[in-house]
Amino acid sequence: MGVNLSGRSFLKLLDFTTEEIEYLLALSKNLKDLKRTGTPHRYLEGKNVVLLFQKDSTRTRCAFEVGAMDLGMGVTYLGPSGSQMGKKESIEDTARVLGRMYDGIEFRGFLQSDVEELAAKSGVPVWNGLTDMWHPTQMLADILTVQENFNYDIKGRTLVFMGDAKNNVARSLMVICAKLGVNFRACGPRECWPADDVVEACKPIAAQNGCTILLTDDPVEGMTGADVVYTDVWVSMGEPDEVWAERIAQLTPYRVTEKLMALTAEDSIFLHCLPSFHDTNTTIGADIAKRFGVTEMEVEDAVFESRKSKVMDEAENRMHTIKAVMYATLK
């Protein structure tokens, strides 16, 4: 029996089977091929979606907007000040109103409980564009990029996340690696390891799919022989500015450097969900350099700009994979 995701919400990858995730990745590749060849694929003509953003984003917004328009849909964007959700109107009431007007709802915000409530009360598919707990659409783009670089044979490969491994990206990476048979390593200080409940949820899934989960505070152990090296910013959107000093002290040993990349597999690749502080060409990067004397944070510029870096392919793949999620759940 084929995979059918019609009417489903996309809130976290723990909700999806290995076969369903593989289906979404294969669909992403097909839609990317259509986009690259200029083949029209307005399969959802007449439908409309709304994008609810409590947190600003470049890639998530653009991927949903372009993906929806490629599929023939109308798109409404509501930014951080664009709706009354959570202020004058409850999440439940917002969900019930928007569910009457739209065929699908994207949410990018702070609380996983908010996207769960939208899904429970709206009556239409809801897609998680990022919450405090999970970032499932990013994971599909990451793994599609890994597949493209390893001839679509990724089972048994090893991915290491360097840095703050308790964040939503690292947690989500652990889940998708376990589901797809990719060895996962979280490498950072012990206080930045993923929460025990996530690790315990993923261990039996990994065992079932023939892969391993390793938590280490040793950068050499984490990086040695890795096929994919992944990192993220040290301070997430919404966190207080005061945490920068603590994070820099904690995480500088886990900066992805050329020296550490030399420990990885010969054909290894580097990924980053972006934005990245690999230089001082941003207001935040310049401010951190002025305050702390740090000009490169989670990754050296030489690594970010190296031939191993696939971050721009990864960024483009947000569009193709998000398009696949929308099509699969709305068709």
Coordinates of C-alpha atoms in Angstrom, one line a residue:
M1 CA 0.0 0.0 0.0
G2 CA 1.3 3.4 -0.9
V3 CA 1.9 6.2 1.6
N4 CA -1.0 8.6 2.0
L5 CA -0.4 11.8 4.1
S6 CA -3.5 13.7 2.9
G7 CA -5.0 15.7 5.7
R8 CA -2.1 15.1 8.1
S9 CA -0.4 17.8 10.0
F10 CA 3.5 18.0 10.1
L11 CA 4.4 18.9 13.6
K12 CA 7.3 16.6 14.6
L13 CA 9.2 13.7 13.0
L14 CA 8.4 11.3 15.8
D15 CA 4.9 11.3 14.4
F16 CA 6.1 9.8 11.1
T17 CA 7.3 6.4 10.1
T18 CA 10.5 5.7 8.2
E19 CA 8.5 4.9 5.1
E20 CA 6.6 8.2 5.3
I21 CA 9.8 10.2 5.7
E22 CA 11.4 8.4 2.8
Y23 CA 8.3 9.2 0.7
L24 CA 8.5 12.9 1.5
L25 CA 12.2 12.9 0.5
A26 CA 11.5 11.1 -2.8
L27 CA 8.7 13.5 -3.5
S28 CA 11.0 16.4 -2.7
K29 CA 13.5 15.1 -5.3
N30 CA 10.8 14.8 -7.9
L31 CA 9.5 18.3 -7.3
K32 CA 13.1 19.7 -7.4
D33 CA 13.5 18.0 -10.8
L34 CA 10.3 19.6 -12.1
K35 CA 11.5 23.0 -10.8
R36 CA 14.9 22.6 -12.3
T37 CA 13.5 21.7 -15.7
G38 CA 10.9 24.5 -15.7
T39 CA 8.1 22.0 -15.8
P40 CA 4.8 23.5 -14.4
H41 CA 3.4 21.7 -11.3
R42 CA 0.4 23.8 -10.2
Y43 CA -1.1 20.7 -8.6
L44 CA -3.0 22.6 -5.9
E45 CA -4.6 25.3 -8.0
G46 CA -7.4 27.1 -6.1
K47 CA -6.2 26.3 -2.6
N48 CA -4.9 28.9 -0.1
V49 CA -2.5 28.8 2.8
V50 CA -1.6 31.2 5.6
L51 CA 1.8 31.6 7.2
L52 CA 1.8 32.6 10.9
F53 CA 5.2 33.9 12.0
Q54 CA 5.9 34.8 15.6
K55 CA 9.6 34.6 14.7
D56 CA 11.0 36.2 11.5
S57 CA 12.8 34.1 9.0
T58 CA 14.3 34.3 5.5
R59 CA 14.4 30.7 4.3
T60 CA 11.3 29.4 6.0
R61 CA 9.1 32.3 4.7
C62 CA 10.5 32.3 1.2
A63 CA 10.4 28.5 0.9
F64 CA 6.7 28.4 1.9
E65 CA 5.8 31.3 -0.3
V66 CA 7.6 30.2 -3.4
G67 CA 6.6 26.5 -2.9
A68 CA 2.9 27.4 -2.5
M69 CA 2.9 29.6 -5.5
D70 CA 4.7 27.0 -7.6
L71 CA 1.9 24.6 -6.6
G72 CA -0.7 27.2 -7.7
M73 CA -1.9 28.3 -4.3
G74 CA -2.6 31.7 -2.8
V75 CA -0.5 32.7 0.2
T76 CA -1.1 35.1 3.1
Y77 CA 1.8 36.0 5.3
L78 CA 1.1 37.2 8.9
G79 CA 4.3 38.4 10.6
P80 CA 5.0 39.0 14.3
S81 CA 2.6 42.0 14.4
G82 CA 0.3 40.8 11.7
S83 CA -2.4 39.0 13.7
Q84 CA -4.1 39.1 17.1
M85 CA -3.1 35.5 17.9
G86 CA -2.1 35.2 21.6
K87 CA -2.8 38.9 22.2
K88 CA -6.5 39.7 21.7
E89 CA -7.4 36.3 20.3
S90 CA -6.6 32.9 21.7
I91 CA -4.8 30.2 19.8
E92 CA -8.0 28.1 19.7
D93 CA -10.1 30.9 18.3
T94 CA -7.4 31.8 15.7
A95 CA -7.2 28.2 14.6
R96 CA -11.0 28.0 14.2
V97 CA -11.2 31.2 12.2
L98 CA -8.2 30.4 9.9
G99 CA -9.4 26.9 9.4
R100 CA -12.6 28.3 7.8
M101 CA -10.6 30.4 5.4
Y102 CA -7.5 28.4 4.5
D103 CA -6.7 24.9 3.4
G104 CA -3.4 24.8 5.4
I105 CA -1.6 26.7 8.1
E106 CA 2.1 27.2 8.7
F107 CA 3.3 28.2 12.1
R108 CA 6.8 29.5 13.1
G109 CA 7.0 30.5 16.7
F110 CA 8.0 29.9 20.3
L111 CA 5.9 27.1 21.8
Q112 CA 5.4 23.6 20.5
S113 CA 2.1 23.6 22.4
D114 CA 0.8 26.4 20.2
V115 CA 1.4 24.6 16.9
E116 CA -0.2 21.5 18.5
E117 CA -3.3 23.5 19.4
L118 CA -3.5 25.0 16.0
A119 CA -3.5 21.5 14.5
A120 CA -6.1 20.2 17.0
K121 CA -8.5 23.1 16.5
S122 CA -8.2 24.3 12.9
G123 CA -9.5 21.3 11.0
V124 CA -6.8 21.7 8.3
P125 CA -3.2 20.5 8.0
V126 CA -0.8 22.5 10.1
W127 CA 3.0 22.6 9.4
N128 CA 5.6 23.4 12.0
G129 CA 8.1 25.9 10.6
L130 CA 10.0 25.9 13.9
T131 CA 9.2 25.9 17.6
D132 CA 11.2 25.7 20.8
M133 CA 11.1 21.9 20.6
W134 CA 11.3 20.8 16.9
H135 CA 12.2 22.0 13.4
P136 CA 10.9 19.2 11.2
T137 CA 10.9 21.0 7.8
Q138 CA 14.6 21.9 8.2
M139 CA 15.4 18.2 8.7
L140 CA 13.9 17.2 5.3
A141 CA 16.1 19.8 3.6
D142 CA 19.2 18.6 5.5
I143 CA 18.7 15.0 4.7
L144 CA 17.9 15.6 1.0
T145 CA 21.2 17.5 0.9
V146 CA 23.0 14.5 2.5
Q147 CA 21.3 12.1 0.0
E148 CA 22.4 14.2 -3.0
N149 CA 26.0 14.2 -1.8
F150 CA 26.2 10.4 -1.1
N151 CA 24.3 9.1 -4.1
Y152 CA 21.1 8.6 -2.1
D153 CA 22.7 5.9 0.0
I154 CA 22.9 7.3 3.5
K155 CA 22.1 4.3 5.7
G156 CA 25.2 3.7 8.0
R157 CA 26.6 7.2 7.4
T158 CA 27.5 9.3 10.5
L159 CA 26.3 12.8 11.2
V160 CA 27.7 14.8 14.1
F161 CA 26.1 17.9 15.5
M162 CA 28.6 20.3 17.1
G163 CA 27.8 22.8 19.8
D164 CA 24.5 23.4 21.6
A165 CA 23.1 19.9 21.1
K166 CA 20.0 20.5 23.3
N167 CA 18.4 22.9 20.8
N168 CA 15.5 22.2 18.4
V169 CA 17.7 21.5 15.4
A170 CA 19.9 18.9 17.2
R171 CA 16.9 17.2 18.7
S172 CA 15.2 16.9 15.3
L173 CA 18.4 15.7 13.7
M174 CA 18.6 12.9 16.3
V175 CA 15.1 11.8 15.4
I176 CA 15.4 11.8 11.6
C177 CA 18.8 10.0 11.8
A178 CA 17.4 7.3 14.0
K179 CA 14.4 6.9 11.6
L180 CA 16.7 6.6 8.5
G181 CA 19.5 4.5 9.9
V182 CA 22.1 7.3 10.1
N183 CA 24.5 7.2 13.1
F184 CA 24.0 10.4 15.2
R185 CA 26.6 12.0 17.4
A186 CA 25.8 15.0 19.7
C187 CA 29.1 16.7 20.5
G188 CA 29.1 19.5 23.1
P189 CA 29.5 20.3 26.8
R190 CA 27.4 17.9 28.9
E191 CA 25.0 20.7 30.0
C192 CA 24.2 21.2 26.3
W193 CA 23.4 17.5 25.5
P194 CA 19.9 16.6 24.3
A195 CA 17.3 16.0 27.0
D196 CA 17.1 12.5 28.3
D197 CA 13.5 12.0 27.1
V198 CA 14.5 12.6 23.5
V199 CA 17.5 10.3 23.7
E200 CA 15.4 7.5 25.3
A201 CA 12.7 8.0 22.6
C202 CA 15.3 7.7 19.8
K203 CA 17.4 4.8 21.1
P204 CA 14.9 2.0 20.2
I205 CA 14.2 3.6 16.9
A206 CA 17.9 3.7 16.1
A207 CA 18.4 0.1 17.2
Q208 CA 15.5 -1.0 14.9
N209 CA 17.1 0.8 12.0
G210 CA 20.7 -0.4 12.6
C211 CA 22.3 2.8 13.7
T212 CA 23.7 4.3 16.9
I213 CA 23.4 7.4 19.1
L214 CA 26.5 8.8 20.8
L215 CA 26.7 11.8 23.2
T216 CA 30.2 13.1 23.8
D217 CA 32.0 16.2 25.1
D218 CA 35.2 15.4 23.2
P219 CA 35.4 17.2 19.9
V220 CA 38.0 14.7 18.6
E221 CA 35.7 11.7 19.3
G222 CA 32.8 13.6 17.8
M223 CA 34.4 14.5 14.6
T224 CA 36.6 11.5 13.8
G225 CA 35.4 9.7 10.7
A226 CA 32.1 11.7 10.5
D227 CA 30.5 11.9 7.1
V228 CA 28.3 15.0 7.9
V229 CA 29.2 17.8 10.2
Y230 CA 26.4 20.1 11.3
T231 CA 26.3 23.1 13.5
D232 CA 24.0 26.0 14.4
V233 CA 24.2 29.4 16.1
W234 CA 25.1 29.5 19.8
V235 CA 22.2 31.8 20.8
S236 CA 18.7 31.2 19.4
M237 CA 16.2 33.9 18.5
G238 CA 14.3 35.0 21.6
E239 CA 17.0 34.2 24.1
P240 CA 18.3 37.1 26.2
D241 CA 21.4 39.0 25.0
E242 CA 23.1 38.3 28.3
V243 CA 23.7 34.6 27.4
W244 CA 26.3 35.4 24.8
A245 CA 29.2 35.5 27.2
E246 CA 28.2 32.2 28.7
R247 CA 27.7 30.5 25.4
I248 CA 31.0 31.7 23.9
A249 CA 32.9 30.4 26.9
Q250 CA 31.0 27.1 26.8
L251 CA 31.0 26.4 23.1
T252 CA 34.2 27.8 21.6
P253 CA 35.9 24.4 21.9
Y254 CA 33.2 23.1 19.6
R255 CA 33.6 25.6 16.9
V256 CA 33.9 23.7 13.5
T257 CA 37.4 24.4 12.4
E258 CA 39.6 23.3 9.5
K259 CA 41.7 21.3 12.1
L260 CA 38.6 19.4 13.3
M261 CA 37.3 18.9 9.7
A262 CA 40.6 17.2 8.9
L263 CA 39.5 14.4 11.3
T264 CA 36.3 13.6 9.2
A265 CA 35.9 11.3 6.3
E266 CA 37.6 12.3 3.1
D267 CA 34.2 12.9 1.3
S268 CA 32.6 14.6 4.3
I269 CA 30.3 17.6 4.0
F270 CA 29.5 20.6 6.2
L271 CA 25.9 21.8 6.9
H272 CA 24.4 24.7 8.7
C273 CA 20.7 25.7 8.9
L274 CA 21.6 29.4 8.7
P275 CA 21.9 32.2 9.5
S276 CA 25.5 31.7 10.4
F277 CA 28.0 33.9 12.3
H278 CA 31.1 32.8 10.4
D279 CA 32.4 36.4 9.9
T280 CA 31.6 39.9 11.1
N281 CA 29.5 41.0 8.1
T282 CA 26.3 41.3 10.2
T283 CA 25.3 43.7 13.0
I284 CA 25.3 40.9 15.5
G285 CA 28.6 39.5 14.3
A286 CA 30.2 42.9 14.4
D287 CA 28.8 43.5 17.9
I288 CA 30.1 40.2 19.3
A289 CA 33.5 40.9 17.8
K290 CA 33.6 44.3 19.5
R291 CA 32.4 43.0 22.8
F292 CA 34.2 39.7 23.1
G293 CA 36.9 39.8 20.4
V294 CA 35.4 36.8 18.6
T295 CA 35.2 37.1 14.8
E296 CA 34.0 33.6 14.0
M297 CA 31.6 31.8 16.2
E298 CA 30.1 28.3 15.6
V299 CA 32.2 27.8 12.4
E300 CA 35.3 29.2 10.8
D301 CA 34.8 31.2 7.7
A302 CA 37.3 28.9 5.9
V303 CA 35.1 25.9 6.6
F304 CA 31.9 27.8 5.7
E305 CA 33.3 28.8 2.4
S306 CA 35.1 25.5 1.6
R307 CA 34.3 22.9 -1.0
K308 CA 32.9 20.7 1.7
S309 CA 30.3 23.3 2.6
K310 CA 26.9 22.5 1.2
V311 CA 24.9 25.1 3.1
M312 CA 23.6 26.9 0.0
D313 CA 22.3 23.6 -1.5
E314 CA 20.8 22.9 1.9
A315 CA 19.1 26.4 1.9
E316 CA 17.6 25.8 -1.5
N317 CA 16.3 22.4 -0.5
R318 CA 14.1 24.1 2.1
M319 CA 11.9 25.1 -0.8
H320 CA 11.7 21.7 -2.4
T321 CA 11.1 19.8 0.8
I322 CA 8.5 22.2 2.1
K323 CA 6.7 22.1 -1.2
A324 CA 6.6 18.3 -0.8
V325 CA 5.1 18.5 2.7
M326 CA 2.4 20.9 1.5
Y327 CA 1.6 18.8 -1.6
A328 CA 1.5 15.5 0.3
T329 CA -0.8 16.8 3.0
L330 CA -3.1 18.9 0.8
K331 CA -3.5 16.7 -2.3

